[in-house]
């Protein structure tokens, strides 16, 4: 996250220099407020990363994992609030279709949290709602260059087209985190032998790595699209 924040600030400086030379910048809709919001959101995400990468996320006690998840969810809720603010500033609006498509996913996440980590349910439900709003706003087609009031850049790649996939990948990543917690709870309850324990640990590591990979790509796509 610090590298992403540094990239955002670097692009802001470059755009500022371009405006000073040409007197205008027709290819960017990003303002100083957007840069501040995105940077603040990345700071919140980094705080969440630190919490979730701590020993609590790999604790043997499911209750410790649930407490860690609650702390991470609080930090990530602040990060999602920043994403929501930037997307709204760029003209994104919620549509009934986007909300309806994400509602079952949110309900499934809440249900999984209720089974795997009841003590973390309030934090997970609140964060999940914020994430669903971010994803729904990011899917608004009017955000893409060349549609609505957004001018086309003429570039072969358009960062704004990564917003919708970024929102979806974020949901996938957090779903994998919940799946890890559920797997650990089931494995602990089953009390399997050494071989079964190794199998659970292997799947846990796979889910952990995949969750982190999809999360990083999601953040990159959202940040790039929000600051292009």
Coordinates of N, CA and C in Angstrom, one line a residue:
X1 N 0.8 -1.2 0.0 CA 0.0 0.0 0.0 C 0.8 1.3 0.0
X2 N 2.0 1.3 0.7 CA 2.8 2.5 0.6 C 3.3 2.8 -0.8
X3 N 3.6 1.7 -1.5 CA 4.1 1.9 -2.9 C 2.9 2.5 -3.8
X4 N 1.7 2.0 -3.6 CA 0.6 2.5 -4.3 C 0.4 4.0 -4.0
X5 N 0.5 4.3 -2.7 CA 0.3 5.7 -2.3 C 1.4 6.6 -2.9
X6 N 2.6 6.1 -2.9 CA 3.7 6.9 -3.5 C 3.4 7.1 -5.0
X7 N 2.9 6.1 -5.7 CA 2.6 6.2 -7.1 C 1.5 7.3 -7.3
X8 N 0.5 7.3 -6.4 CA -0.6 8.3 -6.5 C -0.1 9.7 -6.4
X9 N 0.8 9.9 -5.4 CA 1.3 11.2 -5.1 C 2.3 11.6 -6.2
X10 N 3.0 10.7 -6.8 CA 3.9 11.0 -7.9 C 3.1 11.5 -9.1
X11 N 2.1 10.7 -9.5 CA 1.2 11.2 -10.6 C 0.6 12.5 -10.4
X12 N 0.3 12.8 -9.1 CA -0.3 14.1 -8.8 C 0.7 15.2 -9.0
X13 N 2.0 15.0 -8.6 CA 3.0 16.0 -8.9 C 3.3 16.2 -10.3
X14 N 3.3 15.1 -11.1 CA 3.5 15.2 -12.6 C 2.4 15.9 -13.2
X15 N 1.1 15.6 -12.8 CA 0.0 16.4 -13.4 C 0.1 17.9 -13.0
X16 N 0.5 18.2 -11.8 CA 0.6 19.5 -11.4 C 1.7 20.3 -12.2
X17 N 2.8 19.6 -12.5 CA 3.8 20.2 -13.3 C 3.3 20.4 -14.7
X18 N 2.5 19.5 -15.3 CA 1.9 19.6 -16.6 C 1.0 20.8 -16.7
X19 N 0.2 20.9 -15.7 CA -0.8 22.1 -15.7 C 0.0 23.4 -15.6
X20 N 1.1 23.4 -14.9 CA 1.9 24.7 -14.8 C 2.5 25.0 -16.1
X21 N 2.8 24.0 -16.9 CA 3.5 24.3 -18.2 C 2.4 24.6 -19.3
X22 N 1.4 23.8 -19.4 CA 0.4 24.0 -20.4 C -0.8 24.8 -20.1
X23 N -1.0 25.0 -18.7 CA -2.2 25.8 -18.3 C -3.5 24.9 -18.2
X24 N -3.4 23.7 -18.6 CA -4.6 22.8 -18.6 C -4.2 21.4 -18.5
X25 N -5.2 20.5 -18.2 CA -4.9 19.1 -18.2 C -6.2 18.4 -18.6
X26 N -6.4 18.1 -19.9 CA -7.7 17.6 -20.4 C -7.8 16.1 -20.2
X27 N -6.7 15.4 -19.9 CA -6.8 14.0 -19.8 C -7.0 13.5 -18.4
X28 N -7.1 14.3 -17.4 CA -7.3 13.8 -16.1 C -8.5 14.5 -15.4
X29 N -9.3 13.7 -14.7 CA -10.4 14.2 -13.9 C -10.1 14.3 -12.4
X30 N -8.8 13.9 -12.1 CA -8.4 13.8 -10.7 C -8.1 15.1 -10.1
X31 N -8.6 15.4 -8.9 CA -8.3 16.7 -8.2 C -7.5 16.4 -7.0
X32 N -7.1 17.4 -6.3 CA -6.3 17.3 -5.1 C -7.1 16.6 -4.0
X33 N -8.4 16.8 -4.0 CA -9.3 16.2 -3.0 C -9.3 14.7 -3.3
X34 N -9.4 14.3 -4.5 CA -9.4 12.9 -4.9 C -8.1 12.2 -4.4
X35 N -7.0 12.9 -4.7 CA -5.7 12.3 -4.3 C -5.6 12.2 -2.8
X36 N -6.1 13.2 -2.0 CA -6.1 13.1 -0.6 C -7.0 11.9 -0.1
X37 N -8.1 11.7 -0.7 CA -9.0 10.7 -0.3 C -8.4 9.3 -0.6
X38 N -7.9 9.1 -1.8 CA -7.3 7.9 -2.1 C -6.1 7.5 -1.2
X39 N -5.3 8.5 -1.0 CA -4.1 8.3 -0.1 C -4.5 7.9 1.3
X40 N -5.6 8.6 1.8 CA -6.1 8.3 3.2 C -6.7 6.9 3.2
X41 N -7.4 6.5 2.1 CA -7.9 5.2 2.0 C -6.8 4.1 2.0
X42 N -5.7 4.4 1.3 CA -4.6 3.4 1.3 C -3.9 3.3 2.6
X43 N -3.9 4.4 3.4 CA -3.4 4.4 4.8 C -4.3 3.5 5.6
X44 N -5.6 3.6 5.5 CA -6.5 2.7 6.2 C -6.3 1.3 5.8
X45 N -6.1 1.0 4.5 CA -5.9 -0.4 4.0 C -4.6 -0.9 4.6
X46 N -3.6 -0.1 4.6 CA -2.3 -0.5 5.2 C -2.4 -0.9 6.6
X47 N -3.2 -0.1 7.4 CA -3.4 -0.4 8.8 C -4.1 -1.8 8.9
X48 N -5.1 -2.0 8.0 CA -5.8 -3.3 8.0 C -4.9 -4.4 7.6
X49 N -4.0 -4.2 6.7 CA -3.0 -5.2 6.3 C -2.1 -5.6 7.5
X50 N -1.7 -4.6 8.2 CA -0.8 -4.9 9.4 C -1.5 -5.8 10.4
X51 N -2.8 -5.4 10.6 CA -3.6 -6.2 11.6 C -3.7 -7.7 11.1
X52 N -4.1 -7.8 9.8 CA -4.4 -9.2 9.3 C -3.2 -10.0 9.1
X53 N -2.1 -9.4 8.9 CA -0.8 -10.1 8.7 C -0.1 -10.4 10.0
X54 N -0.7 -10.0 11.1 CA -0.2 -10.3 12.4 C -0.4 -11.7 12.9
X55 N 0.2 -12.1 14.0 CA 0.0 -13.5 14.5 C -1.4 -13.9 14.7
X56 N -2.3 -12.9 15.0 CA -3.7 -13.3 15.3 C -4.4 -14.0 14.2
X57 N -4.0 -13.7 12.9 CA -4.7 -14.3 11.8 C -4.3 -15.7 11.6
X58 N -3.3 -16.2 12.3 CA -2.8 -17.6 12.2 C -2.9 -18.3 13.5
X59 N -3.6 -17.7 14.5 CA -3.7 -18.2 15.8 C -4.4 -19.6 15.8
X60 N -4.1 -20.4 16.7 CA -4.7 -21.7 16.8 C -6.2 -21.5 17.3
X61 N -6.4 -20.5 18.1 CA -7.7 -20.3 18.7 C -8.6 -19.5 17.7
X62 N -9.7 -20.0 17.3 CA -10.6 -19.3 16.4 C -11.0 -18.0 16.9
X63 N -11.2 -17.8 18.2 CA -11.6 -16.6 18.8 C -10.5 -15.5 18.6
X64 N -9.3 -15.9 18.6 CA -8.2 -14.9 18.4 C -8.3 -14.4 16.9
X65 N -8.5 -15.4 16.0 CA -8.7 -15.0 14.6 C -9.8 -14.1 14.4
X66 N -10.9 -14.3 15.1 CA -12.1 -13.5 15.0 C -11.8 -12.1 15.4
X67 N -11.1 -11.9 16.5 CA -10.7 -10.6 17.0 C -9.9 -9.9 16.0
X68 N -8.9 -10.6 15.4 CA -8.1 -10.0 14.4 C -8.9 -9.6 13.2
X69 N -9.8 -10.4 12.8 CA -10.7 -10.0 11.7 C -11.5 -8.8 12.0
X70 N -12.0 -8.6 13.2 CA -12.8 -7.5 13.6 C -11.9 -6.2 13.5
X71 N -10.7 -6.3 14.0 CA -9.8 -5.1 13.9 C -9.5 -4.8 12.5
X72 N -9.2 -5.8 11.6 CA -8.9 -5.5 10.2 C -10.1 -4.9 9.5
X73 N -11.3 -5.4 9.8 CA -12.5 -5.0 9.2 C -12.7 -3.5 9.5
X74 N -12.4 -3.1 10.7 CA -12.6 -1.7 11.1 C -11.8 -0.7 10.2
X75 N -10.5 -1.1 10.1 CA -9.6 -0.3 9.3 C -10.0 -0.3 7.8
X76 N -10.4 -1.5 7.3 CA -10.8 -1.6 5.9 C -12.1 -0.9 5.6
X77 N -12.9 -0.7 6.6 CA -14.2 0.0 6.4 C -13.9 1.5 6.1
X78 N -12.9 2.0 6.8 CA -12.4 3.4 6.5 C -11.9 3.5 5.1
X79 N -11.1 2.5 4.7 CA -10.6 2.5 3.3 C -11.7 2.5 2.3
X80 N -12.7 1.6 2.5 CA -13.8 1.6 1.6 C -14.6 2.9 1.6
X81 N -14.7 3.6 2.7 CA -15.4 4.9 2.7 C -14.7 5.9 1.8
X82 N -13.3 5.8 1.8 CA -12.6 6.7 0.9 C -12.8 6.3 -0.6
X83 N -12.9 5.0 -0.9 CA -13.2 4.6 -2.3 C -14.6 5.1 -2.7
X84 N -15.5 4.9 -1.8 CA -16.9 5.4 -2.1 C -16.9 6.9 -2.3
X85 N -16.2 7.7 -1.5 CA -16.2 9.1 -1.7 C -15.7 9.5 -3.0
X86 N -14.5 8.9 -3.4 CA -13.9 9.2 -4.7 C -14.8 8.8 -5.9
X87 N -15.4 7.6 -5.8 CA -16.3 7.2 -6.9 C -17.5 8.1 -7.1
X88 N -18.0 8.5 -5.9 CA -19.2 9.4 -6.0 C -18.8 10.7 -6.6
X89 N -17.6 11.2 -6.2 CA -17.1 12.5 -6.7 C -16.9 12.4 -8.2
X90 N -16.7 11.3 -8.8 CA -16.4 11.1 -10.2 C -17.7 10.8 -10.9
X91 N -18.8 10.8 -10.2 CA -20.1 10.7 -10.9 C -20.8 9.3 -10.8
X92 N -20.2 8.4 -10.1 CA -20.8 7.1 -10.0 C -22.0 7.1 -9.1
X93 N -23.0 6.3 -9.5 CA -24.2 6.2 -8.7 C -24.7 4.8 -8.6
X94 N -25.3 4.5 -7.5 CA -25.8 3.1 -7.3 C -27.0 2.8 -8.2
X95 N -27.0 1.7 -8.8 CA -28.2 1.2 -9.6 C -28.8 0.0 -9.0
X96 N -30.1 -0.1 -9.2 CA -30.8 -1.3 -8.6 C -30.2 -2.6 -9.0
X97 N -29.8 -2.7 -10.3 CA -29.2 -4.0 -10.7 C -27.9 -4.3 -10.0
X98 N -27.1 -3.3 -9.9 CA -25.8 -3.5 -9.2 C -25.9 -3.9 -7.8
X99 N -26.9 -3.3 -7.1 CA -27.1 -3.6 -5.7 C -27.7 -5.0 -5.5
X100 N -28.7 -5.3 -6.4 CA -29.4 -6.6 -6.3 C -28.4 -7.8 -6.5
X101 N -27.4 -7.6 -7.5 CA -26.5 -8.6 -7.8 C -25.5 -8.9 -6.6
X102 N -25.3 -7.9 -5.8 CA -24.3 -8.0 -4.7 C -24.9 -8.4 -3.4
X103 N -26.3 -8.2 -3.3 CA -27.0 -8.5 -2.1 C -26.8 -10.0 -1.7
X104 N -27.0 -11.0 -2.6 CA -26.8 -12.4 -2.1 C -25.4 -12.7 -1.7
X105 N -24.4 -12.0 -2.3 CA -23.0 -12.2 -1.9 C -22.8 -11.7 -0.5
X106 N -23.4 -10.5 -0.2 CA -23.2 -9.9 1.2 C -23.9 -10.8 2.2
X107 N -25.1 -11.3 1.9 CA -25.8 -12.2 2.8 C -25.1 -13.5 3.0
X108 N -24.4 -14.0 2.0 CA -23.6 -15.2 2.2 C -22.4 -15.0 3.1
X109 N -21.8 -13.8 2.9 CA -20.7 -13.5 3.8 C -21.1 -13.3 5.2
X110 N -22.2 -12.7 5.4 CA -22.7 -12.5 6.8 C -23.1 -13.9 7.4
X111 N -23.7 -14.7 6.6 CA -24.0 -16.1 7.1 C -22.8 -16.9 7.4
X112 N -21.7 -16.8 6.6 CA -20.5 -17.5 6.9 C -19.8 -17.0 8.1
X113 N -19.9 -15.6 8.3 CA -19.3 -15.1 9.5 C -20.0 -15.5 10.7
X114 N -21.3 -15.6 10.6 CA -22.2 -16.0 11.8 C -21.8 -17.4 12.2
X115 N -21.4 -18.2 11.3 CA -21.1 -19.6 11.6 C -19.6 -19.7 12.1
X116 N -18.7 -19.0 11.3 CA -17.3 -19.2 11.6 C -16.7 -18.3 12.7
X117 N -17.3 -17.1 12.8 CA -16.8 -16.1 13.8 C -17.9 -15.2 14.3
X118 N -18.8 -15.7 15.1 CA -20.0 -14.9 15.6 C -19.6 -13.6 16.2
X119 N -18.5 -13.6 16.9 CA -18.1 -12.4 17.6 C -17.6 -11.3 16.6
X120 N -17.2 -11.7 15.4 CA -16.8 -10.7 14.4 C -17.9 -10.3 13.5
X121 N -19.1 -10.8 13.7 CA -20.3 -10.6 12.8 C -20.6 -9.1 12.6
X122 N -20.7 -8.3 13.7 CA -21.0 -6.9 13.4 C -20.0 -6.2 12.5
X123 N -18.7 -6.4 12.8 CA -17.7 -5.8 12.0 C -17.7 -6.3 10.6
X124 N -17.9 -7.6 10.4 CA -17.9 -8.2 9.0 C -19.1 -7.7 8.3
X125 N -20.3 -7.6 8.9 CA -21.5 -7.1 8.2 C -21.4 -5.7 7.8
X126 N -20.8 -4.8 8.7 CA -20.6 -3.4 8.3 C -19.6 -3.2 7.2
X127 N -18.5 -3.9 7.3 CA -17.5 -3.8 6.3 C -18.0 -4.4 5.0
X128 N -18.7 -5.5 5.1 CA -19.2 -6.1 3.8 C -20.2 -5.2 3.1
X129 N -21.0 -4.5 3.9 CA -21.9 -3.5 3.2 C -21.2 -2.4 2.5
X130 N -20.1 -1.9 3.2 CA -19.3 -0.8 2.6 C -18.6 -1.3 1.3
X131 N -18.1 -2.6 1.4 CA -17.4 -3.1 0.2 C -18.4 -3.3 -0.9
X132 N -19.6 -3.8 -0.6 CA -20.6 -4.0 -1.6 C -21.0 -2.7 -2.3
X133 N -21.1 -1.6 -1.6 CA -21.3 -0.3 -2.1 C -20.2 0.2 -3.1
X134 N -18.9 0.0 -2.6 CA -17.8 0.3 -3.5 C -17.9 -0.5 -4.8
X135 N -18.1 -1.8 -4.7 CA -18.1 -2.6 -5.9 C -19.3 -2.2 -6.8
X136 N -20.4 -1.9 -6.2 CA -21.6 -1.5 -7.1 C -21.3 -0.1 -7.8
X137 N -20.7 0.8 -7.0 CA -20.4 2.1 -7.6 C -19.3 1.9 -8.7
X138 N -18.3 1.1 -8.5 CA -17.2 0.9 -9.4 C -17.7 0.3 -10.7
X139 N -18.9 -0.4 -10.7 CA -19.5 -1.0 -11.9 C -20.3 0.0 -12.7
X140 N -20.5 1.2 -12.2 CA -21.2 2.2 -13.0 C -20.5 2.5 -14.3
X141 N -21.2 2.2 -15.5 CA -20.5 2.3 -16.8 C -20.2 3.8 -17.1
X142 N -20.8 4.7 -16.4 CA -20.6 6.1 -16.7 C -19.2 6.6 -16.3
X143 N -18.5 5.7 -15.5 CA -17.2 6.1 -15.0 C -16.1 5.9 -16.1
X144 N -16.5 5.1 -17.1 CA -15.5 4.8 -18.2 C -15.3 5.9 -19.1
X145 N -14.1 6.1 -19.5 CA -13.7 7.2 -20.4 C -14.5 7.0 -21.7
X146 N -15.0 8.1 -22.3 CA -15.7 8.1 -23.5 C -17.2 7.8 -23.3
X147 N -17.7 7.6 -22.1 CA -19.1 7.5 -21.8 C -19.6 8.6 -20.9
X148 N -20.8 8.9 -21.0 CA -21.4 10.0 -20.2 C -20.6 11.3 -20.4
X149 N -20.2 11.9 -19.4 CA -19.5 13.2 -19.5 C -18.0 13.0 -19.5
X150 N -17.5 11.8 -19.5 CA -16.0 11.6 -19.4 C -15.4 11.6 -20.7
X151 N -14.4 12.4 -21.0 CA -13.8 12.5 -22.3 C -12.9 11.3 -22.5
X152 N -12.8 10.8 -23.8 CA -11.9 9.7 -24.1 C -10.4 10.2 -24.1
X153 N -9.5 9.4 -23.7 CA -8.1 9.8 -23.6 C -7.4 9.5 -24.9
X154 N -7.9 8.6 -25.7 CA -7.1 8.2 -26.9 C -6.0 7.2 -26.7
X155 N -5.9 6.7 -25.4 CA -4.9 5.8 -25.1 C -5.4 4.4 -25.3
X156 N -4.4 3.4 -25.7 CA -4.9 2.0 -26.0 C -5.4 1.4 -24.7
X157 N -5.0 1.8 -23.5 CA -5.5 1.2 -22.3 C -6.2 2.3 -21.5
X158 N -7.3 2.0 -20.9 CA -8.1 3.0 -20.2 C -8.2 2.5 -18.7
X159 N -7.5 3.2 -17.8 CA -7.5 2.7 -16.4 C -8.9 2.6 -15.8
X160 N -9.8 3.5 -16.3 CA -11.1 3.5 -15.7 C -11.9 2.2 -16.0
X161 N -11.5 1.4 -17.0 CA -12.1 0.1 -17.3 C -11.7 -0.9 -16.2
X162 N -10.7 -0.7 -15.4 CA -10.4 -1.6 -14.4 C -11.2 -1.5 -13.1
X163 N -12.0 -0.4 -13.0 CA -12.7 -0.2 -11.8 C -13.7 -1.3 -11.4
X164 N -14.5 -1.7 -12.4 CA -15.5 -2.8 -12.2 C -14.8 -4.1 -11.8
X165 N -13.8 -4.6 -12.6 CA -13.1 -5.8 -12.1 C -12.4 -5.7 -10.8
X166 N -11.9 -4.5 -10.5 CA -11.3 -4.3 -9.2 C -12.3 -4.4 -8.0
X167 N -13.5 -3.9 -8.2 CA -14.5 -4.1 -7.2 C -14.9 -5.5 -7.0
X168 N -15.0 -6.3 -8.1 CA -15.3 -7.7 -8.0 C -14.2 -8.5 -7.3
X169 N -13.0 -8.2 -7.7 CA -11.8 -8.9 -7.1 C -11.7 -8.7 -5.6
X170 N -12.1 -7.5 -5.2 CA -12.1 -7.2 -3.7 C -13.0 -8.1 -3.0
X171 N -14.2 -8.3 -3.5 CA -15.2 -9.2 -2.9 C -14.6 -10.6 -2.9
X172 N -14.0 -11.0 -4.0 CA -13.4 -12.4 -4.0 C -12.4 -12.6 -2.9
X173 N -11.5 -11.6 -2.8 CA -10.4 -11.6 -1.8 C -11.0 -11.7 -0.4
X174 N -12.0 -10.9 -0.1 CA -12.5 -11.0 1.3 C -13.3 -12.2 1.5
X175 N -13.9 -12.8 0.5 CA -14.6 -14.1 0.6 C -13.6 -15.2 1.0
X176 N -12.5 -15.1 0.4 CA -11.4 -16.1 0.7 C -11.0 -16.0 2.2
X177 N -10.9 -14.8 2.7 CA -10.5 -14.6 4.1 C -11.5 -15.3 5.0
X178 N -12.8 -15.1 4.7 CA -13.9 -15.7 5.5 C -13.8 -17.3 5.3
X179 N -13.5 -17.7 4.1 CA -13.4 -19.1 3.9 C -12.2 -19.7 4.7
X180 N -11.1 -19.0 4.9 CA -10.0 -19.4 5.7 C -10.5 -19.6 7.2
X181 N -11.3 -18.7 7.6 CA -11.7 -18.7 9.0 C -12.7 -19.9 9.2
X182 N -13.6 -20.1 8.2 CA -14.5 -21.2 8.3 C -13.7 -22.6 8.3
X183 N -12.7 -22.7 7.4 CA -11.9 -23.9 7.3 C -11.3 -24.2 8.6
X184 N -10.7 -23.2 9.2 CA -10.0 -23.4 10.5 C -11.0 -23.8 11.6
X185 N -12.2 -23.3 11.6 CA -13.2 -23.7 12.6 C -13.6 -25.1 12.4
X186 N -13.8 -25.5 11.1 CA -14.2 -26.9 10.9 C -13.1 -27.8 11.2
X187 N -11.9 -27.5 10.8 CA -10.7 -28.3 11.1 C -10.5 -28.5 12.6
X188 N -10.7 -27.4 13.4 CA -10.5 -27.5 14.8 C -11.6 -28.4 15.5
X189 N -12.8 -28.2 14.9 CA -13.9 -29.0 15.5 C -13.8 -30.5 15.2
X190 N -13.3 -30.8 14.0 CA -13.2 -32.2 13.6 C -12.1 -32.9 14.3
X191 N -11.1 -32.2 14.8 CA -10.0 -32.8 15.5 C -9.3 -33.9 14.7
X192 N -9.0 -33.6 13.4 CA -8.4 -34.6 12.6 C -6.9 -34.9 13.0
X193 N -6.4 -36.0 12.5 CA -5.0 -36.4 12.9 C -4.0 -35.5 12.2
X194 N -2.7 -36.0 12.3 CA -1.6 -35.2 11.8 C -1.7 -35.0 10.3
X195 N -2.1 -36.0 9.6 CA -2.2 -35.9 8.1 C -3.3 -34.9 7.7
X196 N -4.4 -35.1 8.4 CA -5.5 -34.1 8.1 C -5.2 -32.7 8.5
X197 N -4.4 -32.5 9.6 CA -4.0 -31.2 10.0 C -3.1 -30.6 9.0
X198 N -2.2 -31.4 8.4 CA -1.3 -30.9 7.4 C -2.1 -30.5 6.1
X199 N -3.1 -31.2 5.8 CA -4.0 -30.9 4.7 C -4.7 -29.6 4.9
X200 N -5.2 -29.4 6.1 CA -5.9 -28.1 6.4 C -5.0 -27.0 6.4
X201 N -3.8 -27.2 6.9 CA -2.8 -26.1 6.9 C -2.4 -25.7 5.4
X202 N -2.3 -26.7 4.6 CA -1.9 -26.5 3.2 C -3.0 -25.7 2.5
X203 N -4.3 -26.0 2.7 CA -5.4 -25.3 2.1 C -5.4 -23.9 2.7
X204 N -5.2 -23.8 4.0 CA -5.2 -22.5 4.6 C -4.1 -21.5 4.0
X205 N -2.9 -22.1 3.7 CA -1.9 -21.2 3.1 C -2.3 -20.9 1.7
X206 N -2.9 -21.8 0.9 CA -3.3 -21.5 -0.4 C -4.4 -20.4 -0.4
X207 N -5.4 -20.5 0.4 CA -6.4 -19.5 0.5 C -5.8 -18.1 0.9
X208 N -4.8 -18.2 1.9 CA -4.2 -16.9 2.3 C -3.5 -16.3 1.2
X209 N -2.7 -17.0 0.4 CA -1.9 -16.5 -0.7 C -2.8 -15.9 -1.8
X210 N -3.9 -16.7 -2.1 CA -4.8 -16.2 -3.2 C -5.6 -15.0 -2.7
X211 N -6.0 -14.9 -1.4 CA -6.6 -13.7 -0.9 C -5.8 -12.5 -1.1
X212 N -4.5 -12.7 -0.7 CA -3.6 -11.5 -0.8 C -3.3 -11.1 -2.3
X213 N -3.2 -12.1 -3.1 CA -2.9 -11.8 -4.6 C -4.1 -11.0 -5.2
X214 N -5.3 -11.5 -4.9 CA -6.5 -10.9 -5.5 C -6.7 -9.5 -4.9
X215 N -6.4 -9.4 -3.6 CA -6.5 -8.1 -2.9 C -5.6 -7.0 -3.5
X216 N -4.4 -7.4 -3.7 CA -3.4 -6.4 -4.3 C -3.8 -6.0 -5.7
X217 N -4.2 -6.9 -6.5 CA -4.7 -6.6 -7.9 C -5.9 -5.7 -7.8
X218 N -6.9 -6.0 -6.9 CA -8.1 -5.2 -6.7 C -7.7 -3.8 -6.4
X219 N -6.8 -3.6 -5.4 CA -6.4 -2.3 -5.0 C -5.8 -1.5 -6.1
X220 N -4.9 -2.2 -6.9 CA -4.2 -1.5 -8.0 C -5.2 -1.1 -9.1
X221 N -6.2 -1.9 -9.4 CA -7.2 -1.5 -10.4 C -8.0 -0.4 -9.9
X222 N -8.5 -0.4 -8.7 CA -9.3 0.7 -8.2 C -8.5 2.0 -8.1
X223 N -7.4 1.9 -7.5 CA -6.6 3.2 -7.4 C -6.2 3.7 -8.7
X224 N -5.8 2.9 -9.6 CA -5.4 3.4 -11.0 C -6.6 4.0 -11.7
X225 N -7.8 3.4 -11.5 CA -9.0 4.0 -12.2 C -9.5 5.2 -11.5
X226 N -9.2 5.3 -10.2 CA -9.7 6.5 -9.5 C -8.8 7.7 -9.6
X227 N -7.6 7.5 -10.1 CA -6.6 8.6 -10.2 C -6.1 8.8 -11.6
X228 N -6.7 8.2 -12.6 CA -6.2 8.3 -14.0 C -6.5 9.7 -14.5

